[in-house]
Amino acid sequence: MSITSLILVFILFTGLSALFNFLFLKWTKTLGTKNLAPAEELGWSSSYKPAIGGISFYIIFLVSYVVYLFLNNPEFMAKEELTHLGVLIVVTLGFFTGLADDAFNTVPWLKLSAQIACGIIMLLFGVRIEFFENIYLDSFLTIFWTVAVMNSINMLDNMDGITTIVSIFILLAAAIGSGLNLSSNFFYTFICGGTVSALVGFLLFNWHPSKIFMGDTGSQMIGALLAAIGIIFFWNNELIDTQHTWYSKLALVITAFVIPIADSLTVTINRMRRGQSPFVGGKDHTTHHLSYAGLSDRQVALVMISTVSLSLITWLYDVEGESKTWLYSILLIYSSIVIAFLYSSTLWIKSKTVFESKYSK
């Protein structure tokens, strides 16, 4: 399939996503009891909006998967195809887990159990982080990574457009990276590109002021996909020179996921210092503190776009160029600066004062 044909297909998927979200918005005002929560339990937005974006993600993902099968007529039991099937299963499980939570406000342990199940399923289908050279440690890290990514993407979905933007750039990095070896990685190029198209179509309705949210339906599905893609194209990147091993793996992973990592670390550290649970919703995320400091919601989104754009550029420069230790060092230094900056936003006098005046008891 030519690059031109791919672009046309992705444009079509973007249009379909926009159409689906338009129709869902017209026909659906709320999804389940979660949207009927008391005002103090609402997210950043002060108004109720349907959490339906994830439905379009899943539809486009399935369409991408079916079109890929139609174009390639693969041998279904081949090792690569079993891995692809594993990705399909965990994404599907993530979608229905989120859908149940949006519709019925399920208990936290059920979501956690589903996330652990996603990690186990990936192991069963051959998707395992190769880091410790020990199957048991690598298996534990794979499950931990899956749970962590699905939760961090869910937690990051706290302001218009943020999770959508971050997910687009991570998937773009994977799609372009897989495109460097299109013959063997066409599945991932197609799936990542299709999901990016779905996210772009959704962003038309999720950009501030948003009309719809992706909800847990979207964040759990996207989180499951990003966890799998993160293992395949960042932890186990085939383009990494073997002499760099663990150092290069950490550099690529942290750079690609720098925003979710920074936000999750910040929230966890600050809440533990206050004696609060890091696993519940709140208005103390890095995006919120940037807003408390005086930025508008759109300006916060633009800060995130700038950050993830630079992450994408530095990541692609590294994997396309000659891998050297100093390049990985630059990636880690850049990521450390981003994490330090976002964490420091919670310590700025203005943002800290606004947060404490509104939410501290």
mmCIF file of C-alpha atoms in Angstrom:
data_model
loop_
_atom_site.group_PDB
_atom_site.id
_atom_site.type_symbol
_atom_site.label_atom_id
_atom_site.label_comp_id
_atom_site.label_asym_id
_atom_site.label_seq_id
_atom_site.Cartn_x
_atom_site.Cartn_y
_atom_site.Cartn_z
ATOM 1 C CA MET A 1 0.000 0.000 0.000
ATOM 2 C CA SER A 2 1.497 3.338 -1.030
ATOM 3 C CA ILE A 3 2.030 6.274 1.306
ATOM 4 C CA THR A 4 -0.532 8.291 -0.672
ATOM 5 C CA SER A 5 -3.141 5.557 -0.245
ATOM 6 C CA LEU A 6 -2.403 5.381 3.484
ATOM 7 C CA ILE A 7 -2.882 9.127 3.853
ATOM 8 C CA LEU A 8 -6.200 8.990 1.983
ATOM 9 C CA VAL A 9 -7.407 6.123 4.187
ATOM 10 C CA PHE A 10 -6.465 8.034 7.335
ATOM 11 C CA ILE A 11 -8.254 11.153 6.081
ATOM 12 C CA LEU A 12 -11.338 8.986 5.518
ATOM 13 C CA PHE A 13 -11.037 7.569 9.048
ATOM 14 C CA THR A 14 -10.774 11.101 10.457
ATOM 15 C CA GLY A 15 -13.961 12.075 8.652
ATOM 16 C CA LEU A 16 -15.742 8.959 9.903
ATOM 17 C CA SER A 17 -14.651 9.675 13.469
ATOM 18 C CA ALA A 18 -15.918 13.248 13.249
ATOM 19 C CA LEU A 19 -19.221 12.009 11.798
ATOM 20 C CA PHE A 20 -19.654 9.356 14.497
ATOM 21 C CA ASN A 21 -18.982 11.854 17.281
ATOM 22 C CA PHE A 22 -21.375 14.370 15.723
ATOM 23 C CA LEU A 23 -24.122 11.755 15.589
ATOM 24 C CA PHE A 24 -23.382 10.459 19.093
ATOM 25 C CA LEU A 25 -23.478 14.024 20.411
ATOM 26 C CA LYS A 26 -26.822 14.598 18.712
ATOM 27 C CA TRP A 27 -28.403 11.386 19.971
ATOM 28 C CA THR A 28 -26.772 10.969 23.371
ATOM 29 C CA LYS A 29 -26.882 13.568 26.113
ATOM 30 C CA THR A 30 -25.497 11.410 28.923
ATOM 31 C CA LEU A 31 -23.855 8.024 29.251
ATOM 32 C CA GLY A 32 -24.766 6.244 32.468
ATOM 33 C CA THR A 33 -24.993 7.352 36.060
ATOM 34 C CA LYS A 34 -21.460 8.737 36.317
ATOM 35 C CA ASN A 35 -22.536 11.891 34.497
ATOM 36 C CA LEU A 36 -25.255 12.404 37.111
ATOM 37 C CA ALA A 37 -22.772 12.688 39.987
ATOM 38 C CA PRO A 38 -22.919 15.632 42.404
ATOM 39 C CA ALA A 39 -21.253 18.814 41.215
ATOM 40 C CA GLU A 40 -18.301 18.378 43.564
ATOM 41 C CA GLU A 41 -17.513 15.044 41.890
ATOM 42 C CA LEU A 42 -17.420 16.476 38.381
ATOM 43 C CA GLY A 43 -14.129 16.747 36.579
ATOM 44 C CA TRP A 44 -12.493 20.031 35.574
ATOM 45 C CA SER A 45 -15.527 21.056 33.547
ATOM 46 C CA SER A 46 -18.368 22.587 35.538
ATOM 47 C CA SER A 47 -21.056 21.133 33.268
ATOM 48 C CA TYR A 48 -22.303 17.670 32.371
ATOM 49 C CA LYS A 49 -21.144 16.370 28.996
ATOM 50 C CA PRO A 50 -21.578 12.919 27.468
ATOM 51 C CA ALA A 51 -18.574 10.600 27.833
ATOM 52 C CA ILE A 52 -18.955 8.975 24.418
ATOM 53 C CA GLY A 53 -15.695 9.645 22.579
ATOM 54 C CA GLY A 54 -14.305 6.190 23.258
ATOM 55 C CA ILE A 55 -17.048 4.577 21.176
ATOM 56 C CA SER A 56 -15.750 6.192 17.983
ATOM 57 C CA PHE A 57 -12.178 5.176 18.899
ATOM 58 C CA TYR A 58 -13.168 1.539 19.147
ATOM 59 C CA ILE A 59 -15.209 1.570 15.942
ATOM 60 C CA ILE A 60 -12.330 3.068 13.934
ATOM 61 C CA PHE A 61 -9.868 0.678 15.595
ATOM 62 C CA LEU A 62 -12.003 -2.309 14.540
ATOM 63 C CA VAL A 63 -12.398 -0.923 11.027
ATOM 64 C CA SER A 64 -8.608 -0.491 10.815
ATOM 65 C CA TYR A 65 -8.095 -4.075 11.982
ATOM 66 C CA VAL A 66 -10.587 -5.496 9.471
ATOM 67 C CA VAL A 67 -9.170 -3.443 6.583
ATOM 68 C CA TYR A 68 -5.675 -4.636 7.489
ATOM 69 C CA LEU A 69 -6.842 -8.278 7.378
ATOM 70 C CA PHE A 70 -8.555 -7.657 4.039
ATOM 71 C CA LEU A 71 -5.463 -6.055 2.506
ATOM 72 C CA ASN A 72 -2.978 -8.626 3.766
ATOM 73 C CA ASN A 73 -4.878 -11.942 3.962
ATOM 74 C CA PRO A 74 -2.455 -13.071 6.700
ATOM 75 C CA GLU A 75 -1.767 -16.579 7.926
ATOM 76 C CA PHE A 76 -3.834 -16.286 11.078
ATOM 77 C CA MET A 77 -1.763 -18.607 13.235
ATOM 78 C CA ALA A 78 1.557 -16.971 12.407
ATOM 79 C CA LYS A 79 3.381 -15.672 15.473
ATOM 80 C CA GLU A 80 2.985 -12.035 14.427
ATOM 81 C CA GLU A 81 -0.739 -12.489 13.844
ATOM 82 C CA LEU A 82 -1.184 -14.001 17.298
ATOM 83 C CA THR A 83 0.489 -10.904 18.729
ATOM 84 C CA HIS A 84 -1.896 -8.754 16.696
ATOM 85 C CA LEU A 85 -4.820 -10.762 18.078
ATOM 86 C CA GLY A 86 -3.508 -10.153 21.596
ATOM 87 C CA VAL A 87 -3.504 -6.400 20.947
ATOM 88 C CA LEU A 88 -7.096 -6.638 19.686
ATOM 89 C CA ILE A 89 -8.196 -8.536 22.808
ATOM 90 C CA VAL A 90 -6.615 -6.143 25.340
ATOM 91 C CA VAL A 91 -7.975 -3.097 23.509
ATOM 92 C CA THR A 92 -11.434 -4.696 23.487
ATOM 93 C CA LEU A 93 -11.198 -5.541 27.192
ATOM 94 C CA GLY A 94 -10.071 -1.988 27.953
ATOM 95 C CA PHE A 95 -12.986 -0.581 25.952
ATOM 96 C CA PHE A 96 -15.678 -2.649 27.685
ATOM 97 C CA THR A 97 -14.103 -2.068 31.105
ATOM 98 C CA GLY A 98 -14.329 1.676 30.555
ATOM 99 C CA LEU A 99 -17.808 1.428 29.058
ATOM 100 C CA ALA A 100 -19.055 -0.434 32.136
ATOM 101 C CA ASP A 101 -17.485 2.178 34.409
ATOM 102 C CA ASP A 102 -19.047 5.070 32.489
ATOM 103 C CA ALA A 103 -22.450 3.389 32.395
ATOM 104 C CA PHE A 104 -22.635 1.861 35.876
ATOM 105 C CA ASN A 105 -19.885 3.582 37.903
ATOM 106 C CA THR A 106 -18.259 0.247 38.788
ATOM 107 C CA VAL A 107 -16.107 -0.356 41.863
ATOM 108 C CA PRO A 108 -12.337 0.385 41.547
ATOM 109 C CA TRP A 109 -11.192 -3.207 42.106
ATOM 110 C CA LEU A 110 -13.086 -4.332 38.996
ATOM 111 C CA LYS A 111 -11.188 -1.848 36.840
ATOM 112 C CA LEU A 112 -7.880 -2.875 38.427
ATOM 113 C CA SER A 113 -8.655 -6.553 37.826
ATOM 114 C CA ALA A 114 -9.361 -5.837 34.157
ATOM 115 C CA GLN A 115 -6.095 -3.903 33.839
ATOM 116 C CA ILE A 116 -4.129 -6.785 35.363
ATOM 117 C CA ALA A 117 -5.956 -9.146 32.998
ATOM 118 C CA CYS A 118 -4.835 -6.988 30.066
ATOM 119 C CA GLY A 119 -1.224 -7.393 31.176
ATOM 120 C CA ILE A 120 -1.599 -11.160 31.527
ATOM 121 C CA ILE A 121 -3.256 -11.446 28.109
ATOM 122 C CA MET A 122 -0.353 -9.591 26.507
ATOM 123 C CA LEU A 123 2.058 -12.061 28.084
ATOM 124 C CA LEU A 124 0.016 -14.993 26.769
ATOM 125 C CA PHE A 125 0.157 -13.563 23.243
ATOM 126 C CA GLY A 126 3.878 -12.863 23.282
ATOM 127 C CA VAL A 127 3.936 -9.162 24.183
ATOM 128 C CA ARG A 128 6.508 -8.978 26.989
ATOM 129 C CA ILE A 129 8.941 -6.249 28.023
ATOM 130 C CA GLU A 130 12.524 -7.426 27.462
ATOM 131 C CA PHE A 131 14.512 -5.575 30.096
ATOM 132 C CA PHE A 132 15.850 -7.771 32.910
ATOM 133 C CA GLU A 133 16.669 -10.865 30.831
ATOM 134 C CA ASN A 134 14.621 -12.769 33.404
ATOM 135 C CA ILE A 135 11.214 -14.018 32.306
ATOM 136 C CA TYR A 136 9.609 -13.597 35.738
ATOM 137 C CA LEU A 137 10.866 -10.058 36.321
ATOM 138 C CA ASP A 138 10.025 -9.089 32.741
ATOM 139 C CA SER A 139 6.525 -10.553 33.130
ATOM 140 C CA PHE A 140 5.953 -8.621 36.364
ATOM 141 C CA LEU A 141 7.216 -5.424 34.708
ATOM 142 C CA THR A 142 4.866 -6.015 31.760
ATOM 143 C CA ILE A 143 1.814 -6.289 34.027
ATOM 144 C CA PHE A 144 2.930 -3.306 36.133
ATOM 145 C CA TRP A 145 3.507 -1.246 32.979
ATOM 146 C CA THR A 146 0.066 -2.117 31.610
ATOM 147 C CA VAL A 147 -1.718 -1.150 34.828
ATOM 148 C CA ALA A 148 0.378 2.020 35.189
ATOM 149 C CA VAL A 149 -0.240 3.242 31.635
ATOM 150 C CA MET A 150 -3.972 2.533 31.707
ATOM 151 C CA ASN A 151 -4.276 4.409 35.012
ATOM 152 C CA SER A 152 -2.043 7.317 33.993
ATOM 153 C CA ILE A 153 -3.982 7.902 30.767
ATOM 154 C CA ASN A 154 -7.209 7.754 32.756
ATOM 155 C CA MET A 155 -5.856 10.244 35.314
ATOM 156 C CA LEU A 156 -4.555 12.554 32.578
ATOM 157 C CA ASP A 157 -8.040 12.860 31.101
ATOM 158 C CA ASN A 158 -8.800 15.829 33.344
ATOM 159 C CA MET A 159 -8.963 18.800 30.980
ATOM 160 C CA ASP A 160 -10.216 19.427 27.448
ATOM 161 C CA GLY A 161 -8.008 17.868 24.785
ATOM 162 C CA ILE A 162 -5.039 16.890 26.971
ATOM 163 C CA THR A 163 -5.235 13.088 26.829
ATOM 164 C CA THR A 164 -6.254 13.248 23.174
ATOM 165 C CA ILE A 165 -3.217 15.344 22.254
ATOM 166 C CA VAL A 166 -0.735 13.258 24.236
ATOM 167 C CA SER A 167 -2.116 9.999 22.818
ATOM 168 C CA ILE A 168 -1.945 11.324 19.257
ATOM 169 C CA PHE A 169 1.751 12.123 19.539
ATOM 170 C CA ILE A 170 2.693 8.820 21.198
ATOM 171 C CA LEU A 171 0.848 6.880 18.500
ATOM 172 C CA LEU A 172 2.363 9.084 15.786
ATOM 173 C CA ALA A 173 5.843 8.247 17.051
ATOM 174 C CA ALA A 174 4.992 4.539 16.938
ATOM 175 C CA ALA A 175 3.326 4.798 13.514
ATOM 176 C CA ILE A 176 6.264 6.651 11.981
ATOM 177 C CA GLY A 177 8.758 4.384 13.719
ATOM 178 C CA SER A 178 6.986 1.277 12.422
ATOM 179 C CA GLY A 179 6.793 2.892 9.004
ATOM 180 C CA LEU A 180 10.599 2.807 8.828
ATOM 181 C CA ASN A 181 10.173 -0.930 8.292
ATOM 182 C CA LEU A 182 6.770 -0.887 6.627
ATOM 183 C CA SER A 183 6.923 -4.390 5.167
ATOM 184 C CA SER A 184 7.104 -6.136 8.554
ATOM 185 C CA ASN A 185 5.298 -3.557 10.711
ATOM 186 C CA PHE A 186 2.427 -2.574 8.418
ATOM 187 C CA PHE A 187 -0.129 -3.755 10.989
ATOM 188 C CA TYR A 188 1.095 -1.278 13.600
ATOM 189 C CA THR A 189 1.472 1.541 11.091
ATOM 190 C CA PHE A 190 -2.130 0.984 10.031
ATOM 191 C CA ILE A 191 -3.587 0.495 13.513
ATOM 192 C CA CYS A 192 -1.723 3.438 15.059
ATOM 193 C CA GLY A 193 -2.520 5.659 12.084
ATOM 194 C CA GLY A 194 -6.178 4.667 12.200
ATOM 195 C CA THR A 195 -6.413 5.396 15.926
ATOM 196 C CA VAL A 196 -4.684 8.754 15.427
ATOM 197 C CA SER A 197 -7.343 9.538 12.813
ATOM 198 C CA ALA A 198 -10.061 8.618 15.317
ATOM 199 C CA LEU A 199 -8.480 10.888 17.930
ATOM 200 C CA VAL A 200 -8.162 13.802 15.496
ATOM 201 C CA GLY A 201 -11.838 13.484 14.530
ATOM 202 C CA PHE A 202 -12.728 13.404 18.231
ATOM 203 C CA LEU A 203 -10.499 16.400 19.024
ATOM 204 C CA LEU A 204 -12.799 18.579 16.919
ATOM 205 C CA PHE A 205 -15.373 18.095 19.701
ATOM 206 C CA ASN A 206 -12.961 17.745 22.629
ATOM 207 C CA TRP A 207 -10.956 20.955 22.101
ATOM 208 C CA HIS A 208 -11.813 23.682 24.592
ATOM 209 C CA PRO A 209 -14.636 24.435 25.076
ATOM 210 C CA SER A 210 -15.404 20.746 24.636
ATOM 211 C CA LYS A 211 -18.770 19.247 23.791
ATOM 212 C CA ILE A 212 -17.923 15.655 24.723
ATOM 213 C CA PHE A 213 -15.430 13.672 26.806
ATOM 214 C CA MET A 214 -13.726 10.404 25.952
ATOM 215 C CA GLY A 215 -14.651 9.058 29.396
ATOM 216 C CA ASP A 216 -13.291 5.847 30.852
ATOM 217 C CA THR A 217 -14.565 4.156 27.691
ATOM 218 C CA GLY A 218 -11.938 6.028 25.706
ATOM 219 C CA SER A 219 -9.160 6.379 28.270
ATOM 220 C CA GLN A 220 -9.131 2.676 29.197
ATOM 221 C CA MET A 221 -9.166 1.595 25.553
ATOM 222 C CA ILE A 222 -6.460 4.072 24.530
ATOM 223 C CA GLY A 223 -4.478 3.212 27.666
ATOM 224 C CA ALA A 224 -4.539 -0.496 26.776
ATOM 225 C CA LEU A 225 -3.408 0.261 23.216
ATOM 226 C CA LEU A 226 -0.640 2.603 24.386
ATOM 227 C CA ALA A 227 0.568 0.007 26.901
ATOM 228 C CA ALA A 228 0.900 -2.585 24.127
ATOM 229 C CA ILE A 229 2.434 -0.155 21.633
ATOM 230 C CA GLY A 230 4.790 1.106 24.331
ATOM 231 C CA ILE A 231 6.144 -2.404 24.851
ATOM 232 C CA ILE A 232 6.495 -3.197 21.152
ATOM 233 C CA PHE A 233 7.968 0.084 19.892
ATOM 234 C CA PHE A 234 9.618 1.723 22.896
ATOM 235 C CA TRP A 235 10.661 -0.977 25.360
ATOM 236 C CA ASN A 236 11.524 -3.528 22.653
ATOM 237 C CA ASN A 237 12.455 -1.195 19.798
ATOM 238 C CA GLU A 238 14.265 -3.196 17.102
ATOM 239 C CA LEU A 239 16.198 -0.135 15.942
ATOM 240 C CA ILE A 240 18.081 0.177 19.240
ATOM 241 C CA ASP A 241 21.744 -0.721 19.032
ATOM 242 C CA THR A 242 22.265 -3.722 21.325
ATOM 243 C CA GLN A 243 25.245 -2.071 23.019
ATOM 244 C CA HIS A 244 22.986 0.488 24.730
ATOM 245 C CA THR A 245 20.408 -1.943 26.234
ATOM 246 C CA TRP A 246 18.685 -0.725 29.435
ATOM 247 C CA TYR A 247 19.863 2.892 29.192
ATOM 248 C CA SER A 248 18.434 3.366 25.708
ATOM 249 C CA LYS A 249 15.186 1.593 26.581
ATOM 250 C CA LEU A 250 14.537 3.895 29.537
ATOM 251 C CA ALA A 251 15.412 6.958 27.462
ATOM 252 C CA LEU A 252 12.952 6.074 24.693
ATOM 253 C CA VAL A 253 10.137 5.053 27.043
ATOM 254 C CA ILE A 254 10.416 8.074 29.338
ATOM 255 C CA THR A 255 10.655 10.498 26.408
ATOM 256 C CA ALA A 256 7.618 9.054 24.638
ATOM 257 C CA PHE A 257 5.473 8.924 27.799
ATOM 258 C CA VAL A 258 6.946 11.966 29.537
ATOM 259 C CA ILE A 259 3.611 13.775 30.097
ATOM 260 C CA PRO A 260 1.713 10.812 31.643
ATOM 261 C CA ILE A 261 4.781 9.919 33.725
ATOM 262 C CA ALA A 262 5.254 13.490 34.958
ATOM 263 C CA ASP A 263 1.581 13.924 35.829
ATOM 264 C CA SER A 264 1.258 10.575 37.605
ATOM 265 C CA LEU A 265 4.472 11.091 39.581
ATOM 266 C CA THR A 266 3.442 14.595 40.592
ATOM 267 C CA VAL A 267 -0.044 13.595 41.732
ATOM 268 C CA THR A 268 1.231 10.517 43.581
ATOM 269 C CA ILE A 269 4.009 12.371 45.423
ATOM 270 C CA ASN A 270 1.848 15.339 46.409
ATOM 271 C CA ARG A 271 -1.104 13.238 47.559
ATOM 272 C CA MET A 272 1.077 10.913 49.613
ATOM 273 C CA ARG A 273 2.590 13.983 51.283
ATOM 274 C CA ARG A 274 -0.953 15.118 52.136
ATOM 275 C CA GLY A 275 -1.980 11.645 53.288
ATOM 276 C CA GLN A 276 -4.458 11.212 50.418
ATOM 277 C CA SER A 277 -5.021 8.359 47.985
ATOM 278 C CA PRO A 278 -3.321 8.781 44.584
ATOM 279 C CA PHE A 279 -5.962 6.561 42.942
ATOM 280 C CA VAL A 280 -9.002 8.835 43.074
ATOM 281 C CA GLY A 281 -10.002 11.795 40.947
ATOM 282 C CA GLY A 282 -8.993 15.306 41.909
ATOM 283 C CA LYS A 283 -8.151 18.789 40.690
ATOM 284 C CA ASP A 284 -4.479 18.705 41.649
ATOM 285 C CA HIS A 285 -2.959 17.523 38.370
ATOM 286 C CA THR A 286 -0.160 19.371 36.592
ATOM 287 C CA THR A 287 -2.617 20.676 34.000
ATOM 288 C CA HIS A 288 -4.797 22.113 36.765
ATOM 289 C CA HIS A 289 -1.852 23.848 38.422
ATOM 290 C CA LEU A 290 -0.839 25.448 35.124
ATOM 291 C CA SER A 291 -4.381 26.811 35.005
ATOM 292 C CA TYR A 292 -4.173 28.011 38.621
ATOM 293 C CA ALA A 293 -0.974 29.830 37.623
ATOM 294 C CA GLY A 294 -2.947 31.896 35.123
ATOM 295 C CA LEU A 295 -2.983 29.935 31.857
ATOM 296 C CA SER A 296 -6.266 29.375 30.050
ATOM 297 C CA ASP A 297 -7.375 25.843 29.188
ATOM 298 C CA ARG A 298 -6.329 26.393 25.571
ATOM 299 C CA GLN A 299 -2.929 27.704 26.643
ATOM 300 C CA VAL A 300 -2.412 24.625 28.820
ATOM 301 C CA ALA A 301 -3.245 22.451 25.815
ATOM 302 C CA LEU A 302 -0.748 24.402 23.687
ATOM 303 C CA VAL A 303 1.949 23.883 26.330
ATOM 304 C CA MET A 304 1.293 20.147 26.133
ATOM 305 C CA ILE A 305 1.359 20.217 22.322
ATOM 306 C CA SER A 306 4.734 21.988 22.373
ATOM 307 C CA THR A 307 6.124 19.520 24.891
ATOM 308 C CA VAL A 308 4.995 16.351 23.119
ATOM 309 C CA SER A 309 5.981 17.776 19.716
ATOM 310 C CA LEU A 310 9.545 18.246 20.895
ATOM 311 C CA SER A 311 9.454 14.769 22.441
ATOM 312 C CA LEU A 312 8.369 13.329 19.086
ATOM 313 C CA ILE A 313 11.092 15.184 17.183
ATOM 314 C CA THR A 314 13.874 14.128 19.547
ATOM 315 C CA TRP A 315 12.631 10.530 19.641
ATOM 316 C CA LEU A 316 12.441 10.226 15.851
ATOM 317 C CA TYR A 317 15.857 11.832 15.423
ATOM 318 C CA ASP A 318 17.309 9.223 17.725
ATOM 319 C CA VAL A 319 15.691 6.122 16.207
ATOM 320 C CA GLU A 320 16.282 7.255 12.615
ATOM 321 C CA GLY A 321 19.857 8.328 13.203
ATOM 322 C CA GLU A 322 22.926 6.543 14.454
ATOM 323 C CA SER A 323 22.266 5.488 18.034
ATOM 324 C CA LYS A 324 24.873 6.863 20.402
ATOM 325 C CA THR A 325 24.972 7.130 24.175
ATOM 326 C CA TRP A 326 25.036 10.926 24.114
ATOM 327 C CA LEU A 327 21.768 10.977 22.131
ATOM 328 C CA TYR A 328 20.040 8.865 24.762
ATOM 329 C CA SER A 329 21.515 11.149 27.412
ATOM 330 C CA ILE A 330 19.928 14.138 25.685
ATOM 331 C CA LEU A 331 16.564 12.354 25.709
ATOM 332 C CA LEU A 332 16.843 11.673 29.442
ATOM 333 C CA ILE A 333 17.968 15.229 30.205
ATOM 334 C CA TYR A 334 15.082 16.654 28.186
ATOM 335 C CA SER A 335 12.577 14.351 29.894
ATOM 336 C CA SER A 336 13.975 15.231 33.321
ATOM 337 C CA ILE A 337 13.549 18.935 32.582
ATOM 338 C CA VAL A 338 9.919 18.392 31.528
ATOM 339 C CA ILE A 339 9.141 16.328 34.632
ATOM 340 C CA ALA A 340 10.837 18.883 36.899
ATOM 341 C CA PHE A 341 8.980 21.765 35.231
ATOM 342 C CA LEU A 342 5.562 20.134 35.531
ATOM 343 C CA TYR A 343 6.172 19.107 39.128
ATOM 344 C CA SER A 344 7.409 22.598 39.999
ATOM 345 C CA SER A 345 4.132 24.045 38.678
ATOM 346 C CA THR A 346 2.456 22.589 41.773
ATOM 347 C CA LEU A 347 4.907 24.531 43.965
ATOM 348 C CA TRP A 348 4.560 27.936 42.313
ATOM 349 C CA ILE A 349 3.166 30.421 44.819
ATOM 350 C CA LYS A 350 0.215 31.484 42.668
ATOM 351 C CA SER A 351 -0.918 27.981 41.657
ATOM 352 C CA LYS A 352 -0.386 26.629 45.165
ATOM 353 C CA THR A 353 -2.333 29.497 46.724
ATOM 354 C CA VAL A 354 -5.281 29.093 44.339
ATOM 355 C CA PHE A 355 -5.385 25.321 44.850
ATOM 356 C CA GLU A 356 -5.239 25.551 48.647
ATOM 357 C CA SER A 357 -7.885 28.274 48.784
ATOM 358 C CA LYS A 358 -10.300 26.188 46.694
ATOM 359 C CA TYR A 359 -9.732 22.609 47.722
ATOM 360 C CA SER A 360 -7.724 22.317 50.933
ATOM 361 C CA LYS A 361 -9.714 21.476 54.023
#
